[in-house]
Coordinates of C-alpha atoms and ligand atoms in Angstrom, one line a residue:
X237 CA -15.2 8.1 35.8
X238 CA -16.7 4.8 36.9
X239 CA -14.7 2.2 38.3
X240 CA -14.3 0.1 34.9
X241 CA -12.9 3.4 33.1
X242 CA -9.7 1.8 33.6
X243 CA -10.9 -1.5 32.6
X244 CA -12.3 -0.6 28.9
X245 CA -9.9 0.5 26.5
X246 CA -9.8 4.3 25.5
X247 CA -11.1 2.7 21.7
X248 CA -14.0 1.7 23.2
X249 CA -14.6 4.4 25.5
X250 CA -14.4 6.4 23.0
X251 CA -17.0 4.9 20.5
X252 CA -20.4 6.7 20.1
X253 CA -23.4 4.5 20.6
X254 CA -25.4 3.9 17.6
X255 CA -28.5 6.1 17.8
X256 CA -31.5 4.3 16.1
X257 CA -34.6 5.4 14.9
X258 CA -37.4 6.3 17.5
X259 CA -39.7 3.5 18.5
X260 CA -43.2 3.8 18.0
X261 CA -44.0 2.9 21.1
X262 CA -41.7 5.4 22.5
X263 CA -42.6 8.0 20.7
X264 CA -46.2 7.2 21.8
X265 CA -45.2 7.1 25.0
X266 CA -43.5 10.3 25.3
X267 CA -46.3 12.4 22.5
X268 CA -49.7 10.6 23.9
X269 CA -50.8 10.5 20.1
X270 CA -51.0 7.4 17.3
X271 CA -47.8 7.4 15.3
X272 CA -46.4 6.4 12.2
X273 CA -42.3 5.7 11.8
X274 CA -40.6 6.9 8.6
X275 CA -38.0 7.4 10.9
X276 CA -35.7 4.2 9.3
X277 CA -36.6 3.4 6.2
X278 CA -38.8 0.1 6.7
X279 CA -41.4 -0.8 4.5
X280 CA -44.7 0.7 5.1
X281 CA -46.4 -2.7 3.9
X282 CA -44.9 -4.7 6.3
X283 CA -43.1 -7.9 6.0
X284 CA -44.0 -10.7 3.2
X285 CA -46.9 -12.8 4.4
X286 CA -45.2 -15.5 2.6
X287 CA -42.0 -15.0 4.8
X288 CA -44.2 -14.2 7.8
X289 CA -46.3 -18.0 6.8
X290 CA -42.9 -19.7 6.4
X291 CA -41.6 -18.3 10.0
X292 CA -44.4 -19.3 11.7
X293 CA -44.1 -22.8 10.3
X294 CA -39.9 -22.3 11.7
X295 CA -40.9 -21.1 15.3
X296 CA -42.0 -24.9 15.4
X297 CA -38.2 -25.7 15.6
X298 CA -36.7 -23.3 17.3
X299 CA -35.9 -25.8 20.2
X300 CA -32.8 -26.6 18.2
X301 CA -29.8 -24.5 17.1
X302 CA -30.1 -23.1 13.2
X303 CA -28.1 -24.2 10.8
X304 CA -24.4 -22.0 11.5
X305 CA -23.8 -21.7 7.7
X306 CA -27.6 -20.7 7.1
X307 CA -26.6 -23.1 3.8
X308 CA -29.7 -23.1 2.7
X309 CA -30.1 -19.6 2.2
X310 CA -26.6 -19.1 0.9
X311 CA -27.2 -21.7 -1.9
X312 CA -30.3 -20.0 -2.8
X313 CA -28.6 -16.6 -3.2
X314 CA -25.7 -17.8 -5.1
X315 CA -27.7 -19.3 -7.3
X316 CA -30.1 -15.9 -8.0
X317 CA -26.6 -13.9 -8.2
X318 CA -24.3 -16.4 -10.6
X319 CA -22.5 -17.2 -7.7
X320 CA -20.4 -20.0 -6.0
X321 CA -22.0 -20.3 -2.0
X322 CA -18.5 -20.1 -1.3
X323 CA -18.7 -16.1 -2.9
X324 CA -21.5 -15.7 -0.1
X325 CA -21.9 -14.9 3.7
X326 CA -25.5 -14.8 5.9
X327 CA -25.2 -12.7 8.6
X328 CA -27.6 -10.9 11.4
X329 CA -28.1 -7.9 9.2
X330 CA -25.9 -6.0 6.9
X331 CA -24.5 -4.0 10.1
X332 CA -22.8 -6.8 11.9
X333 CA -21.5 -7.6 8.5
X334 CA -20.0 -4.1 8.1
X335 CA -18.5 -5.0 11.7
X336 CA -16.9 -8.7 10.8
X337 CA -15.1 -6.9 7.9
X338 CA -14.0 -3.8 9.8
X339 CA -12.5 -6.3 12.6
X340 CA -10.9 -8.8 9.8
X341 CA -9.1 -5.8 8.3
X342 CA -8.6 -3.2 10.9
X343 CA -6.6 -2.7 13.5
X344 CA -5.1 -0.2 15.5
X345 CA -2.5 2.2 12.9
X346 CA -4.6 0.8 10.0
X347 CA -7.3 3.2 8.3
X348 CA -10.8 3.4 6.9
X349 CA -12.1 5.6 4.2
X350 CA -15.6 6.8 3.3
X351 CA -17.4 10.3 2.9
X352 CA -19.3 12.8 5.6
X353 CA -22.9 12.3 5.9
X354 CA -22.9 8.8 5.5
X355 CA -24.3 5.3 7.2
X356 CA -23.6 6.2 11.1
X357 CA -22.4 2.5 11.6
X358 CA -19.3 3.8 9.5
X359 CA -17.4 4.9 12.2
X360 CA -18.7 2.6 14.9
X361 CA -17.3 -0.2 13.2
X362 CA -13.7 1.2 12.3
X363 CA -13.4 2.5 15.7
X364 CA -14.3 -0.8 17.3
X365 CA -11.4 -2.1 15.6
X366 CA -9.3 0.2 16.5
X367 CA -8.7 2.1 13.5
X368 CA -9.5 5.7 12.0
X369 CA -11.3 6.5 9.7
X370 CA -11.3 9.0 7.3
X371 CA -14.3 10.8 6.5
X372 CA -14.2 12.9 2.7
X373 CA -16.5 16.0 2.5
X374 CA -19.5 15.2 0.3
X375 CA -19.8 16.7 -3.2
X376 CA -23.5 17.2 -4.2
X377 CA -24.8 16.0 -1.4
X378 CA -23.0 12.2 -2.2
X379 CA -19.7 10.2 -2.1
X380 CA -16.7 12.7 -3.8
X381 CA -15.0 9.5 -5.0
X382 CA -12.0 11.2 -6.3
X383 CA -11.4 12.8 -2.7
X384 CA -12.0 8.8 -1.2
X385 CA -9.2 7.9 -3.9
X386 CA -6.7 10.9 -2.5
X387 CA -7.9 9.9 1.2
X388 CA -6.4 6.4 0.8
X389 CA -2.8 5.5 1.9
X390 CA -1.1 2.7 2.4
X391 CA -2.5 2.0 5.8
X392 CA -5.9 1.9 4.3
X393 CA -7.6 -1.4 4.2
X394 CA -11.5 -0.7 3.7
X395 CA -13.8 1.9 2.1
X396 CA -16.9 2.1 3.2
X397 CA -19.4 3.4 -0.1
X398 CA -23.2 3.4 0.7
X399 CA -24.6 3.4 -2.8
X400 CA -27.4 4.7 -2.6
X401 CA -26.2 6.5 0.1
X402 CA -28.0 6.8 3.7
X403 CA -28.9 9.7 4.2
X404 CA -28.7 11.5 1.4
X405 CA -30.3 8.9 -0.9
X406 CA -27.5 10.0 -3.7
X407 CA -26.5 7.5 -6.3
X408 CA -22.9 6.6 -8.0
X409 CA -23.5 5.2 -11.5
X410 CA -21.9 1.8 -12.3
X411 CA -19.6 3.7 -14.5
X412 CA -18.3 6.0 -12.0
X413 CA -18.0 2.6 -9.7
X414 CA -16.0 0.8 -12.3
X415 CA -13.4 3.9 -12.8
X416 CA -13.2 4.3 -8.9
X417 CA -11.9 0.8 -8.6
X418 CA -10.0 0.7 -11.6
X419 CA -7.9 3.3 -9.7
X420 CA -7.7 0.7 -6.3
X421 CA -4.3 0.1 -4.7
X422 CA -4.1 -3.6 -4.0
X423 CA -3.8 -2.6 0.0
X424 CA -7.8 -2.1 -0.2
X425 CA -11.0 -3.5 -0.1
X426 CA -14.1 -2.1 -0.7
X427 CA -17.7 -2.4 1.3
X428 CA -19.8 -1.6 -1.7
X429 CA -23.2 -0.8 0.9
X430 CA -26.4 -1.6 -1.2
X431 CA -28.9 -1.9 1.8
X432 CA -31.2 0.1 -0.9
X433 CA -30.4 -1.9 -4.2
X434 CA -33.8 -3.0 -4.6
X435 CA -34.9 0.7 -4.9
X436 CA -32.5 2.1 -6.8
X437 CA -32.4 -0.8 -9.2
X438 CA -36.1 0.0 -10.0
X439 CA -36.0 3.6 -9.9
X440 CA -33.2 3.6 -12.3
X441 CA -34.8 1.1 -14.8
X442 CA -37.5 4.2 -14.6
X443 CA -35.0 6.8 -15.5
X444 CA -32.7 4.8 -18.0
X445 CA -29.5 5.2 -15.8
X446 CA -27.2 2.2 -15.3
X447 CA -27.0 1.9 -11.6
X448 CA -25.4 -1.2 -10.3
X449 CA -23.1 -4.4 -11.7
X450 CA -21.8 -5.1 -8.4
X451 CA -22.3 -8.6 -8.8
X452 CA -19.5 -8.5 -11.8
X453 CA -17.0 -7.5 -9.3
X454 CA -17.6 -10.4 -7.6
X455 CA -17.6 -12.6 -10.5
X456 CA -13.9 -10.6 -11.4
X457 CA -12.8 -11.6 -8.2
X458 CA -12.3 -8.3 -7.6
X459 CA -11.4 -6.7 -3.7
X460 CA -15.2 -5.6 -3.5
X461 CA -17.8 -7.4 -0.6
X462 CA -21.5 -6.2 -1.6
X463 CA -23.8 -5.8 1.0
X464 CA -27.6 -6.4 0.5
X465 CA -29.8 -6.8 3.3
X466 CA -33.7 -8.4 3.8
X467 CA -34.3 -5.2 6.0
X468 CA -35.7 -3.1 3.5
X469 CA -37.5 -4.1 0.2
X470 CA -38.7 -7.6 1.5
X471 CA -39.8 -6.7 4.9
X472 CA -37.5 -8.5 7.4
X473 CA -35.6 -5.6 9.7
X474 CA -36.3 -7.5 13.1
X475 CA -35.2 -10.8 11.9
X476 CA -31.7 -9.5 11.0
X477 CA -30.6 -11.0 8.3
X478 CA -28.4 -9.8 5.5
X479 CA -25.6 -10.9 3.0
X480 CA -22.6 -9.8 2.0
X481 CA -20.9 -11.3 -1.7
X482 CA -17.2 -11.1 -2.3
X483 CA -14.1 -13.5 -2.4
X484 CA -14.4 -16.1 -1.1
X485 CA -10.7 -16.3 0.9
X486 CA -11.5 -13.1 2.5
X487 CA -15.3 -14.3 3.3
X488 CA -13.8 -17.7 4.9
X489 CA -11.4 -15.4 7.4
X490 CA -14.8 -13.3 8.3
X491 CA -16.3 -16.2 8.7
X492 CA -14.7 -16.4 11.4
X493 CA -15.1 -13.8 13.6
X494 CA -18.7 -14.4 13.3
X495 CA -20.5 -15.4 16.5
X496 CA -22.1 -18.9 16.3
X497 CA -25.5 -19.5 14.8
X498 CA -26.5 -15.4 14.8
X499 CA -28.6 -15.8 12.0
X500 CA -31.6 -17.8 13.7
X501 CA -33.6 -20.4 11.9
X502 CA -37.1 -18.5 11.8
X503 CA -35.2 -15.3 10.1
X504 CA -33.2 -17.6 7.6
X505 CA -37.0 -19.2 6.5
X506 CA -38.1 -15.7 6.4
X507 CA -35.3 -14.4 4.0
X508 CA -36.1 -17.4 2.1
X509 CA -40.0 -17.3 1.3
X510 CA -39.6 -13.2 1.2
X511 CA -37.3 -14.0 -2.3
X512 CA -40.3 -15.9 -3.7
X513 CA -42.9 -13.3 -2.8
X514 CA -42.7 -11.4 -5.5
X515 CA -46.2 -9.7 -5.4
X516 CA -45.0 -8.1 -1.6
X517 CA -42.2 -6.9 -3.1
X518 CA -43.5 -5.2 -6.4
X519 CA -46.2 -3.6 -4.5
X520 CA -43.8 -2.8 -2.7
X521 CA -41.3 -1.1 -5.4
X522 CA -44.4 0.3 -7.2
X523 CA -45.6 2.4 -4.2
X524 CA -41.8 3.4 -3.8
X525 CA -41.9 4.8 -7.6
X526 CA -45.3 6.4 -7.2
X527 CA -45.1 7.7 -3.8
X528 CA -41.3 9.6 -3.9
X529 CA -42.1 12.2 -7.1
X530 CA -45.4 13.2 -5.4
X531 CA -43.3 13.6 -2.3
X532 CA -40.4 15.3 -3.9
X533 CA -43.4 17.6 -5.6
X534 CA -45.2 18.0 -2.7
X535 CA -41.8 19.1 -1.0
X536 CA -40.6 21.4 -3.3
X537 CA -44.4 23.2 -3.4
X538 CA -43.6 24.1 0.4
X539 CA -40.3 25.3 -0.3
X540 CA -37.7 22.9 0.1
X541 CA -35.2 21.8 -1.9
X542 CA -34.8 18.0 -1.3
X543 CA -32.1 15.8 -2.6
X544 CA -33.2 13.9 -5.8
X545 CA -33.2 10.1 -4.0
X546 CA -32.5 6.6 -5.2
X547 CA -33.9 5.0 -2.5
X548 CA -36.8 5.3 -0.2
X549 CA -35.9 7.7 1.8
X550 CA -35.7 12.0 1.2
X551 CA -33.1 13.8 2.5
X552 CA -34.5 17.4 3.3
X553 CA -32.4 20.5 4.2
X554 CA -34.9 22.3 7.0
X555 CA -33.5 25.4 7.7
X556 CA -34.3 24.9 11.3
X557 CA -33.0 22.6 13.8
X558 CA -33.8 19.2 13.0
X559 CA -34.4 17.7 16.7
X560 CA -36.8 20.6 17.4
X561 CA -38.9 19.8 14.4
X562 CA -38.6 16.6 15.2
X563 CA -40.1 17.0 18.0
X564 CA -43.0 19.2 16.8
X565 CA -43.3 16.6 14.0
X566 CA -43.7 13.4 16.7
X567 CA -46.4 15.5 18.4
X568 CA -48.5 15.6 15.4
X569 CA -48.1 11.6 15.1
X570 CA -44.8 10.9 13.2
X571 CA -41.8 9.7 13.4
X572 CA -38.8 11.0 11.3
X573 CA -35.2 10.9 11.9
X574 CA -33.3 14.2 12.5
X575 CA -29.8 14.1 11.0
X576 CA -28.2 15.3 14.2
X577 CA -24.9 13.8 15.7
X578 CA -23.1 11.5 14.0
X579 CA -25.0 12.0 10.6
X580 CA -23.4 15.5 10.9
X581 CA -26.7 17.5 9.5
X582 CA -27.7 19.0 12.0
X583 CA -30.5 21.0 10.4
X584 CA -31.5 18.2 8.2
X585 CA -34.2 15.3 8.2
X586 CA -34.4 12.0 6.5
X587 CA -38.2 11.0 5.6
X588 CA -38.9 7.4 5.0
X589 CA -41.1 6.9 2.0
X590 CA -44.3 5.3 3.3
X591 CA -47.6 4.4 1.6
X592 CA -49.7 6.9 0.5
X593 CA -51.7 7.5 3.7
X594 CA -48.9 7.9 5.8
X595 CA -46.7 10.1 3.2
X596 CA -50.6 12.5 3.3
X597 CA -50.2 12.5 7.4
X598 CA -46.2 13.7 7.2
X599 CA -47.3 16.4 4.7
X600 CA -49.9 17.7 7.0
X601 CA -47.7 17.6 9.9
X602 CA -45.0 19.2 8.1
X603 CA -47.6 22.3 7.3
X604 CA -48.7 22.4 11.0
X605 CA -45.4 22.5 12.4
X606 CA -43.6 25.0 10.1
X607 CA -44.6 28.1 8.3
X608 CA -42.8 29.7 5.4
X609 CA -40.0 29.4 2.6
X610 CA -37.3 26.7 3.4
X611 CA -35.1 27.4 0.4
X612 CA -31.4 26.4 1.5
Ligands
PLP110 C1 -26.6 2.2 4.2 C2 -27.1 1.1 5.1 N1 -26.4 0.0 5.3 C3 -26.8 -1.0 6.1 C4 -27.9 -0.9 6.8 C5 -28.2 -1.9 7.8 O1 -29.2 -2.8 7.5 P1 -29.4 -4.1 8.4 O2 -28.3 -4.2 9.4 O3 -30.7 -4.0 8.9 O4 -29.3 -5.2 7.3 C6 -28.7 0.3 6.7 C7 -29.9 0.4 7.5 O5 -30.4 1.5 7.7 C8 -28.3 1.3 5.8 O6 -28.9 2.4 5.7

């Protein structure tokens, strides 16, 4: 033990670093060959060139501090969701909202709920706090949300629900949502996760399912806080910005825990211009539809059995240790993410969805590195 062992608290000793995806330039590094990343779900296209235009034009003020409130931005999204601003929080990400909420409402002898083989920020947030948290077993390969109701006590205070989920790219209909939360002690809150919205929205428009009226609960005034992030569909995952919609007494104590101006003015003009590109984003959700059934085929054809996703991401059951394929697969130029540690699927990986050249390269690389059935 090192000499400030004594000085950190056991909570935070305790806490397992988040592990993210690999770096390209890492994995180049360490394989000597090009790569491509569907290792975090990013968009293959890149950001917006509208949003990357309208940061440029913002790097010309970055001499002075953003604006705290990102009010701009707020007032935009409340008016796209039916919203009052005051229903609405910008922050640096979806993540460091997951970890405002976890410290306004947790504290040590408090609890958290969610499933296993969730988002791995999950428990680094509750445990940050202070708090445990409660992790349900997964029922086809998703959130069990009858178990999450009998997990929650009266020293719960949050539920985390990833919806779709990460990793397993499972979905929970609106109907099953509304039902869960009819059923919601008072005591609770509920961190309604949809980093993958976008995706799902479209890919259940596609398959006539009613995904998502999280937005409603909002408008109810009901103990929910939806998460959406710019990460993802538009592009934006190193600018770090995200929102999170909910009431607007609880949002004003978050508020303050939030560090001042972490949302910076470049990323705030990038959110902003991304919302208006809307030819980025439907390539964006078109190459999503086209590109994860010819995956999902081309998957099942070598003998797998992935999860049916709502996102853009597959969730695939190997057979095999994940880090070792992993590895065989970053030799052969790519860049996945194996499900080890925290995700607890150890012999799973999670595929990003790319375009259509890069989904052709995993395939290949796949078929070099493995040989045989992978039925689970
Ligand atoms: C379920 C889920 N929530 C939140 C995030 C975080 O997104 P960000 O912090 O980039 O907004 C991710 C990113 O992978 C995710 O998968």
């Amino acid at each position: 033990m090192g000499k400030f062992a004594e000085m950190v608290p056991e909570r935070v000793r305790a806490l397992a670093s988040y592990v993210p995806g690999k770096p390209i330039r890492q994995a180049e590094a360490e394989s000597g060959v090009k790569m491509i990343k569907l290792g975090s779900n990013e968009n293959p296209f890149g950001p917006s060139p509208l949003a990357m235009a309208a940061m440029a034009e913002a790097t010309k003020s970055v001499h002075l501090y953003p604006d705290n409130d990102s009010v701009t931005l707020r007032e935009r999204l409340a008016e796209r969701h039916g919203l009052q601003p005051n229903q609405l929080i910008v922050t640096a990400g979806s993540t460091y909202l997951l970890d405002l909420l976890a410290r306004a409402l947790l504290s040590p002898g408090l609890n958290a709920v969610t499933s296993e083989r969730s988002f791995i920020a999950y428990p680094i947030v509750t445990g940050s706090a202070g708090a445990a948290l409660r992790q349900v077993p997964v029922r086809n390969d998703g959130f069990d949300l009858d178990a999450i109701s009998d997990a929650i006590d009266s020293d719960t205070r949050l539920v985390f629900i990833a919806n779709p989920n990460n990793p397993t790219g499972t979905m929970i209909s609106a109907r099953e949502l509304d039902r869960f939360l009819d059923r919601l002690p008072e005591n609770v809150v509920v961190a309604l996760d949809e980093a993958y919205y976008d995706y799902a929205e479209c890919l259940a428009r596609e398959r006539g399912v009613e995904y998502s009226h999280s937005v409603n609960y909002v408008r109810q005034e009901r103990s929910v806080v939806v998460l959406r992030t710019f990460s993802k569909a538009y592009g934006l995952a190193a600018a770090r910005v995200g929102y999170g919609m909910g009431p607007a007494e609880l949002l004003n104590y978050v508020a303050r825990l939030k560090s001042a101006f972490i949302v910076s003015s470049v990323a705030e003009a990038g959110a902003l211009a991304a919302l208006d590109d809307h030819e980025h984003y439907d390539k964006s959700m078109r190459n999503n539809s086209e590109q994860l059934p010819l995956m999902m085929r081309q998957l099942r054809e070598l003998g797998y059995a992935p999860v049916e996703s709502w996102a853009n991401f597959i969730y695939i059951e190997t057979g095999e240790d994940a880090s070792t394929l992993g590895k065989r697969l970053q030799m052969n130029g790519v860049i996945v993410r194996p499900l080890t540690g925290s995700w607890g699927a150890r012999t799973a990986i999670r595929m990003t969805v790319g375009s259509p050249e890069e989904n052709r390269k995993f395939i290949d690389a796949l078929k070099s590195v493995t040989s045989g059935a992978h039925a689970r």
